[in-house]
Tab-separated table of C-alpha atoms in Angstrom:
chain	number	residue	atom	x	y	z
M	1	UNK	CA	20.212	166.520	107.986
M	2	UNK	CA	20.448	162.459	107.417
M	3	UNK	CA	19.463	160.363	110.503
M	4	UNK	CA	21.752	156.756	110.800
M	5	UNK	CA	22.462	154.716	113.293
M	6	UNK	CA	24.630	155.141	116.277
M	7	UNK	CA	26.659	152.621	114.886
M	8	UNK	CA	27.110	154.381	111.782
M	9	UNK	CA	29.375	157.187	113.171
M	10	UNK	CA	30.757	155.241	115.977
M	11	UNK	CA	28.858	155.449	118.667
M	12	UNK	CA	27.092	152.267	120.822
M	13	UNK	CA	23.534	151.936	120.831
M	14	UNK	CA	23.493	149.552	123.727
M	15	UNK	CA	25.770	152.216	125.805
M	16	UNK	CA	23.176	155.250	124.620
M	17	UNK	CA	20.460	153.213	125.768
M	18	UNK	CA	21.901	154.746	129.038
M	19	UNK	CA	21.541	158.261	128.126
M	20	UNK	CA	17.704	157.527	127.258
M	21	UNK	CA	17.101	156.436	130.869
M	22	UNK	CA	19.046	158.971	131.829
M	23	UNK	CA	16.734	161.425	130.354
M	24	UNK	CA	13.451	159.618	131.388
M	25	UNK	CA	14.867	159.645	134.700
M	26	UNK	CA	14.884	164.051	134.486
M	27	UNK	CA	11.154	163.325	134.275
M	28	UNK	CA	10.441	160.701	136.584
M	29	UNK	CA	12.200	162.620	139.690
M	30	UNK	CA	10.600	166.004	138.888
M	31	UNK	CA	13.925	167.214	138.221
M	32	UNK	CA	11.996	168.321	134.290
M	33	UNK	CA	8.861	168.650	132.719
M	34	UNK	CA	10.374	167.619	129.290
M	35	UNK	CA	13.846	167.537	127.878
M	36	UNK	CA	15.401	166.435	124.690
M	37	UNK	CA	19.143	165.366	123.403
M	38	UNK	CA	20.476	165.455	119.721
M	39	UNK	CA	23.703	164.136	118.980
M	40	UNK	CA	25.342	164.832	115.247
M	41	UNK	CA	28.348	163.254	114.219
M	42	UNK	CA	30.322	163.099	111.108
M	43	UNK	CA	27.742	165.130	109.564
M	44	UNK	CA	25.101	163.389	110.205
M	45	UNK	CA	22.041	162.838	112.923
M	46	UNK	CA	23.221	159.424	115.509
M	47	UNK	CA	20.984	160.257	118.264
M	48	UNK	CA	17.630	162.025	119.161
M	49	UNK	CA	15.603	161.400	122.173
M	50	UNK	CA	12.956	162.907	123.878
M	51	UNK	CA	10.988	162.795	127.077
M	52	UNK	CA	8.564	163.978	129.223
M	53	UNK	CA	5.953	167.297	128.395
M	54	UNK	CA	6.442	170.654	127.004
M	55	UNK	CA	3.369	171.631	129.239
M	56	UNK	CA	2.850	170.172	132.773
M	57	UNK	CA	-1.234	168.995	132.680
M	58	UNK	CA	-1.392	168.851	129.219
M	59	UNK	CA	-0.777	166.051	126.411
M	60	UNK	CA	1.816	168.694	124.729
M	61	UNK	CA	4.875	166.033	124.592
M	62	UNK	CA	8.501	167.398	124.931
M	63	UNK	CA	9.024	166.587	121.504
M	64	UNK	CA	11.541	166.970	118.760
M	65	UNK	CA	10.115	170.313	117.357
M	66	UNK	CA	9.395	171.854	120.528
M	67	UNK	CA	10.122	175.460	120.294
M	68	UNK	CA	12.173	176.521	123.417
M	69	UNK	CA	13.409	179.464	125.063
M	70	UNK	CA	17.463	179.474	124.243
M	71	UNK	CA	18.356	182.393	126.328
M	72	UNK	CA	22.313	183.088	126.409
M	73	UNK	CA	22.698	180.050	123.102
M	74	UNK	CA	21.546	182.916	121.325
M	75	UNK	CA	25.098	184.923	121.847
M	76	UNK	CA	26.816	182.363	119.912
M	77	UNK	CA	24.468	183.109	117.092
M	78	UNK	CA	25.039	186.911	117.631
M	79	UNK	CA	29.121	186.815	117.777
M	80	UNK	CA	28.659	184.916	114.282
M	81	UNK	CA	26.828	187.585	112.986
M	82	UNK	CA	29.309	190.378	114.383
M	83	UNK	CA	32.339	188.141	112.644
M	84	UNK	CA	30.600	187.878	109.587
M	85	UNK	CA	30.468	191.654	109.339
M	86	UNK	CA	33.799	191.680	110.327
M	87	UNK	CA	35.127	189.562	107.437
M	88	UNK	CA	33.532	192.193	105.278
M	89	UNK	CA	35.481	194.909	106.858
M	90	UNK	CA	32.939	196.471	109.460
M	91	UNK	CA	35.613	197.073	112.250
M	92	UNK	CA	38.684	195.370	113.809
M	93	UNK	CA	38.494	193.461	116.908
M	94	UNK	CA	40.471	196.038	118.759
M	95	UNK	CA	38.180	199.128	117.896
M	96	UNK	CA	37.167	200.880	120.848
M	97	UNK	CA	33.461	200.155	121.401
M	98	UNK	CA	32.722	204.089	121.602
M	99	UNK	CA	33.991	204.121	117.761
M	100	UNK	CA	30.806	203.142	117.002
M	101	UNK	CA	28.732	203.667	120.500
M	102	UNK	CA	29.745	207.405	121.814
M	103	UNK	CA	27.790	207.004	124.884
M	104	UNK	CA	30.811	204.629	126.129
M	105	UNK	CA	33.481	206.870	125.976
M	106	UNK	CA	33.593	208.277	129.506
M	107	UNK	CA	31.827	205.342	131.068
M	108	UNK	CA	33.920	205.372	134.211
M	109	UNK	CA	34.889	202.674	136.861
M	110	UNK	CA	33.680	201.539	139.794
M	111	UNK	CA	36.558	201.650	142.485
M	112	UNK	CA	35.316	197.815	143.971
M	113	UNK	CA	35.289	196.514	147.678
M	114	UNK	CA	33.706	198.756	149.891
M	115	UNK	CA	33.404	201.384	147.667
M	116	UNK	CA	30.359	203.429	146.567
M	117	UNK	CA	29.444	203.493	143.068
M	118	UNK	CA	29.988	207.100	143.238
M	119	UNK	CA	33.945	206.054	143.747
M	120	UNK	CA	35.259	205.710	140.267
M	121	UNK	CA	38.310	205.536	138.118
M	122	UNK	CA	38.033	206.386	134.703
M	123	UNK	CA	38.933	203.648	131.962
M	124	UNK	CA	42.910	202.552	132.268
M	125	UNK	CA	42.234	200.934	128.288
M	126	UNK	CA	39.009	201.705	126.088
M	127	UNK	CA	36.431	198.959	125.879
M	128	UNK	CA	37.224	196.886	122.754
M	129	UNK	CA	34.820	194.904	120.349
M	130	UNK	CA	37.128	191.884	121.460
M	131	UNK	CA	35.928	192.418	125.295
M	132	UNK	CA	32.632	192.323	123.996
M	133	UNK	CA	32.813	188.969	122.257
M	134	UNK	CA	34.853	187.561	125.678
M	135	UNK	CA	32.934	188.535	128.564
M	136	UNK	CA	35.776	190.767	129.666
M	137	UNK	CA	34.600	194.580	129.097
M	138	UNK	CA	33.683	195.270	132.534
M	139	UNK	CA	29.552	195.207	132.333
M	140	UNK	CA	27.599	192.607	134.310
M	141	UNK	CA	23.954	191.505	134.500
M	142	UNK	CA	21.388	193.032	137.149
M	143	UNK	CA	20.411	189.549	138.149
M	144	UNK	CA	23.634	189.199	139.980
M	145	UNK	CA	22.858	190.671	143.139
M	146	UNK	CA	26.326	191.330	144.293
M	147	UNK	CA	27.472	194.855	143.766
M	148	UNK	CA	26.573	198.082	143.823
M	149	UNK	CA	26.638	198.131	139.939
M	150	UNK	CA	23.958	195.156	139.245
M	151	UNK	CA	22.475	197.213	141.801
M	152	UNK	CA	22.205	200.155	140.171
M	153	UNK	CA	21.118	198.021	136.817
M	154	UNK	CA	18.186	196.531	138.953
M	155	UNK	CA	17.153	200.714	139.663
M	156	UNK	CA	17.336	201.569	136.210
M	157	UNK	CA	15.644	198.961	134.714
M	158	UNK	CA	18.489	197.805	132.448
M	159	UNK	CA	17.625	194.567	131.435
M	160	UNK	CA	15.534	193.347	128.287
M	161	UNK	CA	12.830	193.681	128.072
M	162	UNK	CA	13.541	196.478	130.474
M	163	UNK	CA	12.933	200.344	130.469
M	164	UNK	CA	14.724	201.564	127.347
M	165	UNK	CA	11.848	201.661	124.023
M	166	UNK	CA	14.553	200.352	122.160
M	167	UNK	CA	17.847	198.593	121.654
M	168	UNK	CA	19.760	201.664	120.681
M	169	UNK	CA	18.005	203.626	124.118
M	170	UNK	CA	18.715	200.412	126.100
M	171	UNK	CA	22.602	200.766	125.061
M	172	UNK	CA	22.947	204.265	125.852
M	173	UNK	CA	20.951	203.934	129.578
M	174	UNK	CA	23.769	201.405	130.515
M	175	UNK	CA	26.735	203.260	129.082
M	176	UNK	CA	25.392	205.837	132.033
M	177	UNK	CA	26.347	202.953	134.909
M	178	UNK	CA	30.197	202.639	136.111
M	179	UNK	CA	31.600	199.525	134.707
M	180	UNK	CA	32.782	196.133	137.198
M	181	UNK	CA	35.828	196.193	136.288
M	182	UNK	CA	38.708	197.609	134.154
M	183	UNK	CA	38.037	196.301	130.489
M	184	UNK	CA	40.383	193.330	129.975
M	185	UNK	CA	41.047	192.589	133.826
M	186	UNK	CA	38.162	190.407	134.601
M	187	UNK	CA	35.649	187.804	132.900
M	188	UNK	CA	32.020	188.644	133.515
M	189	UNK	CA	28.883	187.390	132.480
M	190	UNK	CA	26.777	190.492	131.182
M	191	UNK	CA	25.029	192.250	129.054
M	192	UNK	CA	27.965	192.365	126.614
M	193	UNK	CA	26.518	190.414	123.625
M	194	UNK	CA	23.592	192.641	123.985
M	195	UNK	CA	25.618	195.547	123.091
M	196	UNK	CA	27.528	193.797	120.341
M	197	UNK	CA	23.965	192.795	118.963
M	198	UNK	CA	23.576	196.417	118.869
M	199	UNK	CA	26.870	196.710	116.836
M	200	UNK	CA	25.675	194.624	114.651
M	201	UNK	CA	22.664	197.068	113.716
M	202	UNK	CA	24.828	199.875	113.514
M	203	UNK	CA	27.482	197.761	110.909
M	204	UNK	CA	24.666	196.326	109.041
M	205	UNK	CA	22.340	199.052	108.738
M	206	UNK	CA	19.233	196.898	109.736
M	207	UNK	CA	17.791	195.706	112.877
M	208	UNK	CA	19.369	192.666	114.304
M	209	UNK	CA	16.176	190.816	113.647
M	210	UNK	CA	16.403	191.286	110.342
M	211	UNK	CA	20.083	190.445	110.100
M	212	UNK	CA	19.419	187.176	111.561
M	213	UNK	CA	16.806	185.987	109.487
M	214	UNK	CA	18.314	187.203	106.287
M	215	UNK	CA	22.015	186.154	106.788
M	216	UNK	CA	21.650	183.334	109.353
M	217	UNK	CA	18.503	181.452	109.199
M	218	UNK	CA	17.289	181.724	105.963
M	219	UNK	CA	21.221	180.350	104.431
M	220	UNK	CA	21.195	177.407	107.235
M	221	UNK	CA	17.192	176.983	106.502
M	222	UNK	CA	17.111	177.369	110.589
M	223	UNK	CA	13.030	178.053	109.646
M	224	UNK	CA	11.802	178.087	113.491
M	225	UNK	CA	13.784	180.163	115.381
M	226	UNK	CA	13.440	184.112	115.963
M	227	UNK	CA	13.103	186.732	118.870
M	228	UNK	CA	9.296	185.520	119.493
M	229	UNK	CA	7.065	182.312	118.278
M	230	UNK	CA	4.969	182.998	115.428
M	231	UNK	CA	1.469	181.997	115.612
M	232	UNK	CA	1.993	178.780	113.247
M	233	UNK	CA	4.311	177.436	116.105
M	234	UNK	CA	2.379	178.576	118.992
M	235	UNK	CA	0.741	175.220	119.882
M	236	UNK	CA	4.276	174.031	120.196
M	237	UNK	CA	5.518	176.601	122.376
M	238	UNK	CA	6.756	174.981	125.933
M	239	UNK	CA	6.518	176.433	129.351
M	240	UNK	CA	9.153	177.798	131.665
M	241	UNK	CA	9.694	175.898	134.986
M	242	UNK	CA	11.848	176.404	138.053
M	243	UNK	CA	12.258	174.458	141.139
M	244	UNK	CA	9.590	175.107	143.897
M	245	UNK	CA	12.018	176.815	145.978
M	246	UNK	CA	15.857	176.808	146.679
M	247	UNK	CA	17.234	178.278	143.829
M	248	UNK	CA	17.444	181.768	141.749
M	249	UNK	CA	19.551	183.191	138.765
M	250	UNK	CA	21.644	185.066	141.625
M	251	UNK	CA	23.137	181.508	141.970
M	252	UNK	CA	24.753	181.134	138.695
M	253	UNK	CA	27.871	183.096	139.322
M	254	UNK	CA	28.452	182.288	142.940
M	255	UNK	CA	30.417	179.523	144.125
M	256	UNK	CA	29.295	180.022	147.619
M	257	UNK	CA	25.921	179.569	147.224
M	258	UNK	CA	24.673	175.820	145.962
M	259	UNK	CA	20.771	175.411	144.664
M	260	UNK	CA	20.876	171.614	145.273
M	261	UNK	CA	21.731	172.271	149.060
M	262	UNK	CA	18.105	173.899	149.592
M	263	UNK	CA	16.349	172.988	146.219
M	264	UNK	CA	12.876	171.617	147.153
M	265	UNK	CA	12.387	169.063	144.350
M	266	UNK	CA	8.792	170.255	141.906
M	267	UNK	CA	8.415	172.451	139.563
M	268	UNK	CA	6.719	175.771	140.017
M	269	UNK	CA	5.607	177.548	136.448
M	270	UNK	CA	7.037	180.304	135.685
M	271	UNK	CA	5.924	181.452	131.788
M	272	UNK	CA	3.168	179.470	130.452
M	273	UNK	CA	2.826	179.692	126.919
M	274	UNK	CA	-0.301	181.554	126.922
M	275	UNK	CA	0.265	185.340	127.616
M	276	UNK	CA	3.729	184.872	127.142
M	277	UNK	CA	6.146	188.062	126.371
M	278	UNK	CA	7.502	185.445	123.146
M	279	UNK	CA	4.298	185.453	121.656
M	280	UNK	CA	4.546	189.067	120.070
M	281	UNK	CA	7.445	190.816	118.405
M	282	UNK	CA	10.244	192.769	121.001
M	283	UNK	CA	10.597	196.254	120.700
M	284	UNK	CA	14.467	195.331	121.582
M	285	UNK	CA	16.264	192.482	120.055
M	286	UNK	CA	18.511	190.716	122.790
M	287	UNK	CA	21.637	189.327	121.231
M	288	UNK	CA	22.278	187.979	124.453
M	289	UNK	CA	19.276	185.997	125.006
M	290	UNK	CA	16.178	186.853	123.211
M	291	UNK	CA	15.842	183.612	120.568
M	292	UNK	CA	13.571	180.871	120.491
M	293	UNK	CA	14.245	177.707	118.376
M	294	UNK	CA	13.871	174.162	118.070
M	295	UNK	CA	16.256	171.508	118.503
M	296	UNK	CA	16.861	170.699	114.886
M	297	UNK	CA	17.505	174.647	114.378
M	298	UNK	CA	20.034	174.916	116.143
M	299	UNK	CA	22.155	171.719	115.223
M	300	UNK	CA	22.109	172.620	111.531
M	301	UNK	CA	23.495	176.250	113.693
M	302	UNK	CA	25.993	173.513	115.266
M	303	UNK	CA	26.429	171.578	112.141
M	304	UNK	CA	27.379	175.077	110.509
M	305	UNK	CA	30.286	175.782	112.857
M	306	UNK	CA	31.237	172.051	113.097
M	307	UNK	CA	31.521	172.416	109.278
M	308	UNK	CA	33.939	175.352	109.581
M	309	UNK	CA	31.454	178.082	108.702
M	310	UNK	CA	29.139	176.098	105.983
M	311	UNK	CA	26.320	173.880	105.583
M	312	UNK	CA	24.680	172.460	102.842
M	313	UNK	CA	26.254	174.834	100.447
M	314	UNK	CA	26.088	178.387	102.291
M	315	UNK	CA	28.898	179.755	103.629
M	316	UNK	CA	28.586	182.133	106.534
M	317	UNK	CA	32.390	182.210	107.461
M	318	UNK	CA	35.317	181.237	106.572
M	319	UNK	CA	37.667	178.265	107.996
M	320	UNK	CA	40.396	180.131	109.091
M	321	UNK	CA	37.276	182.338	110.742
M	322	UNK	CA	36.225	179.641	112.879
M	323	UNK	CA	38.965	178.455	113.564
M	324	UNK	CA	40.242	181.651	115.097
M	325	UNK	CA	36.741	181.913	117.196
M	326	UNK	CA	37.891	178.340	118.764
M	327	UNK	CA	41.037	180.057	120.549
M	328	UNK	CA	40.856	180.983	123.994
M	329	UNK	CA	41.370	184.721	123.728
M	330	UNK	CA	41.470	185.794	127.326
M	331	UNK	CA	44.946	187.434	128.416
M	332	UNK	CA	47.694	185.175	128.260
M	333	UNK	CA	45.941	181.828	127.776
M	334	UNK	CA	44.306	182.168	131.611
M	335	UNK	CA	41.196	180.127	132.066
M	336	UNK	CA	38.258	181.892	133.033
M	337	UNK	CA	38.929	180.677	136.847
M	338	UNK	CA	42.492	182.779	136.637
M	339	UNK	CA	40.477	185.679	135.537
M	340	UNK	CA	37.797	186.217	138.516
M	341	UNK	CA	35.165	183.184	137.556
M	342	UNK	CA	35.843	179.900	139.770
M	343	UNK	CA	32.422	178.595	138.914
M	344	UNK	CA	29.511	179.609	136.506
M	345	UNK	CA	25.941	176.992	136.904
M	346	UNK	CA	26.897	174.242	138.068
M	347	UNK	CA	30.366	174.342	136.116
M	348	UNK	CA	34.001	174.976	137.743
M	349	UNK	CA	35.805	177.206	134.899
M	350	UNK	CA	39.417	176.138	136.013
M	351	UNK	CA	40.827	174.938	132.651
M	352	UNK	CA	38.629	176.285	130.788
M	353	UNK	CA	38.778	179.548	128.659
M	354	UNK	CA	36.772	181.334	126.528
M	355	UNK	CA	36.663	182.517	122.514
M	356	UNK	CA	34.700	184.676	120.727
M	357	UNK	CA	31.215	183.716	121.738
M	358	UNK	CA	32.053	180.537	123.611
M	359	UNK	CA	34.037	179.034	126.074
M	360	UNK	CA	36.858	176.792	125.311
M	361	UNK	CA	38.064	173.872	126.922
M	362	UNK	CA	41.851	174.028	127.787
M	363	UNK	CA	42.717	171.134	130.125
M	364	UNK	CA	40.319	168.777	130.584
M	365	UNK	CA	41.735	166.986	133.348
M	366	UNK	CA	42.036	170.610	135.127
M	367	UNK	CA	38.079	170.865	134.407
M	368	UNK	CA	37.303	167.814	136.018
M	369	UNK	CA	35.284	166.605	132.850
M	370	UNK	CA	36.100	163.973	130.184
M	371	UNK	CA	35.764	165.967	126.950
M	372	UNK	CA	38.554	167.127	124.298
M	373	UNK	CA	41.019	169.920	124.094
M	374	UNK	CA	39.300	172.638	121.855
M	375	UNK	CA	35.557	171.400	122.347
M	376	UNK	CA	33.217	174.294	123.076
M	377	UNK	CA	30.187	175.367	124.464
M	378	UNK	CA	27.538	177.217	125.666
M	379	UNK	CA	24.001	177.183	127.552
M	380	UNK	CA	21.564	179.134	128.590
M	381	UNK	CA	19.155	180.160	131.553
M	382	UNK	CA	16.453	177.774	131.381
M	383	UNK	CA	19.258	174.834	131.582
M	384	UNK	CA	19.629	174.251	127.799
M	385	UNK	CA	23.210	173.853	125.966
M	386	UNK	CA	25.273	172.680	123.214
M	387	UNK	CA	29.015	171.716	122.863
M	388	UNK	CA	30.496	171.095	119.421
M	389	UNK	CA	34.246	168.940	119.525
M	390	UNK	CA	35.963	169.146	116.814
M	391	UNK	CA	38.690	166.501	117.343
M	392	UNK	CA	35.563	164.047	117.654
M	393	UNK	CA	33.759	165.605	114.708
M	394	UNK	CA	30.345	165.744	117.132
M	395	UNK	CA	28.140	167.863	118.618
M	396	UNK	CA	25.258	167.445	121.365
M	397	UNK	CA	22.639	169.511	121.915
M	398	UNK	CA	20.142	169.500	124.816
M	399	UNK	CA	16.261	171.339	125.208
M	400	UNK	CA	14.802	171.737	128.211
M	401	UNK	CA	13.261	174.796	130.304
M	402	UNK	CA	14.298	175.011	133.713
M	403	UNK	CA	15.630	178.441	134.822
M	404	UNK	CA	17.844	178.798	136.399
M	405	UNK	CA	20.539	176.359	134.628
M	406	UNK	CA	22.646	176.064	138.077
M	407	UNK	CA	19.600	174.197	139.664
M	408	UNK	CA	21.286	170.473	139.204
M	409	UNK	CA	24.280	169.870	137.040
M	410	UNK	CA	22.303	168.653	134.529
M	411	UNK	CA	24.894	169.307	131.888
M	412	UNK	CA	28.024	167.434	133.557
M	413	UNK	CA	26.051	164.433	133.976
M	414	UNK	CA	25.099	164.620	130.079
M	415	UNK	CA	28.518	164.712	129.021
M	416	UNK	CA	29.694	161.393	131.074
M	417	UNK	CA	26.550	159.631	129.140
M	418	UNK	CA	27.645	161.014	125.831
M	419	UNK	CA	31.170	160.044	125.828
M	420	UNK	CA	30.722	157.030	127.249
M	421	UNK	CA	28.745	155.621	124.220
M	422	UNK	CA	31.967	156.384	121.785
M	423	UNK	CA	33.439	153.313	120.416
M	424	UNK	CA	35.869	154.124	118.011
């Protein structure tokens, strides 16, 4: 994609000049090893900027074709792939998921409160393909740490990687758990996207691997991204980090609990890129969060959606696709707040809802956060994220690899540096 100035596409360089100390400053407090920030607006490239090391002891720099772990940015990539089957006439939105997975027909659910998770109720409505896409069919994550049902994940080794050989085993294992919640009642996190990565397979007829690469990243020419780092781009693998001490994915989803109240500033390594699990192919494909990529990967993925569903001449979806993604599609326009989740990282979700593979901002002045009506967004674990905002015509994408992404609130103080440095 064409790189001009700021200026260009209406943004300051003086007031960026900001965001670039901003970012050095992630590296200078220990807060990051390395980081990087890619702004795109009006089509084209206004901004990159990078800082610190991929590699703490090393001369690897944090550069601009780092490859990174994306973690949970990979279920916006997934949910594109399910709509793109669905706008060849794969299924409807409001299919019951055991259409097409059987195993999740009499997956019951779990009573709540005190209850065991033994005490269950069976489904009031079927888990849809829509629940999937919305974080609202009643599965969680085992990292929670909260309820007898991440619990009982943790037991069974339902994570990926995790126990099951394969995607379609790994499925079927947790179909065999009680569900959180009645499908439709609640948002939460989960393995969700993992299961509609699954769907995908079963629509397509090939693995989701090789959906990706064939419908995804070889049209948008995304050339260095996949489910693990092929030797050619090993030497530009980065490491995980996470704070010395203070703070753990159980944090995420809890407003109670607050990393930076006990976070001991350092980093402590947590997957070096020697010996990591990345360097050799899955035996599962994670639609939730199983991608690695670059930072100029994903904006073309950015660019894409930005676009309406094309880039450069390919066409994954259509406009009236994309646009209908952008909706908030949880019950009767609630934010995600309204429907269970106060908080999620560092983020407060009041006035702000989600679509199919994204949240969506409703009410920014509800959200506490200068941004536009309809912008929307996504991170993942090790702190990364992208927004895309339409009525600005920009997107903003940001590498680095801290897990877990609730450590500081990295992300809000991006945005204020971002929008500030808009001038017409």
């Amino acid at each position: 994609m064409e790189h001009v100035t700021p200026e260009d596409v209406g943004l300051s360089s003086e007031r960026l000049a900001r965001l670039s100390t901003w970012l050095d400053e992630q590296i200078s407090s220990n807060r990051l090893s390395g980081a990087s920030v890619l702004i795109g607006r009006r089509g084209k490239v206004a901004y990159m900027s990078t800082a610190g090391l991929a590699v703490q002891g090393t001369d690897q720099a944090f550069s601009a074709d780092t490859v990174v772990r994306i973690f949970s940015m990979t279920k916006a990539i997934t949910t594109v792939a399910a709509m793109m089957l669905y706008e060849r006439g794969s299924f409807q939105l409001d299919d019951p998921v055991s259409m097409y997975i059987p195993a999740f027909a009499d997956t019951p659910v779990w009573r709540g409160g005190d209850h065991s998770l033994e005490d269950t109720v069976p489904q009031a409505t079927p888990m849809t393909v829509r629940h999937l896409m919305t974080h609202t069919s009643g599965l969680t994550y085992a990292f929670m740490r909260s309820t007898p049902v991440d619990k009982a994940y943790r037991a069974k080794g339902i994570d990926l990687p995790g126990a099951a050989s394969n995607l379609e085993a790994f499925v079927d294992l947790l179909a065999g758990v009680p569900l959180l919640s009645q499908p439709g009642s609640q948002w939460n996190y989960s393995l969700s996207t993992d299961v509609l990565g699954r769907l995908v397979e079963i629509w397509s007829g090939c693995s989701l691997g090789q959906f990706f690469a064939a419908e995804i990243f070889e049209p948008l020419g995304m050339q260095e991204t996949g489910f693990h780092v092929v030797p050619e781009l090993r030497e530009r693998f980065a490491a995980l980090y996470a704070p010395l001490t203070g703070a753990d994915m159980s944090n995420v989803g809890n407003k109670s609990k607050s990393a930076q109240d006990t976070v001991e500033v350092g980093l402590s390594l947590q997957d070096g890129p020697e010996g990591s699990r990345y360097l050799e192919p899955p035996a599962s494909f994670s639609g939730g969060g199983g991608l690695t990529s670059t930072i100029g990967d994903y904006a073309r993925f950015c660019q894409m959606l930005l676009n309406k569903g094309e880039l450069d001449g390919a066409r994954l979806l259509s406009r009236k696709t994309v646009e209908y993604m952008r909706l908030n599609h949880l019950p009767d326009n609630k934010d995600m707040a309204a429907m269970g989740q106060p908080v999620w990282s560092e983020t407060s979700y009041d006035g702000i809802g989600f679509g199919l593979g994204f949240a969506v901002v409703l009410d920014p002045v509800k959200a506490h956060i200068v941004t536009s009506v309809g912008e929307h967004h996504w991170g993942g674990a090790a702190s990364t994220f992208f927004w895309i905002d339409p009525e600005e015509d920009m997107y903003v994408v940001f590498y680095t690899q801290l897990i877990p992404s609730s450590t500081y609130p990295i992300r809000r103080e991006l945005r204020t540096r971002v929008y500030q440095a808009l001038i017409d």
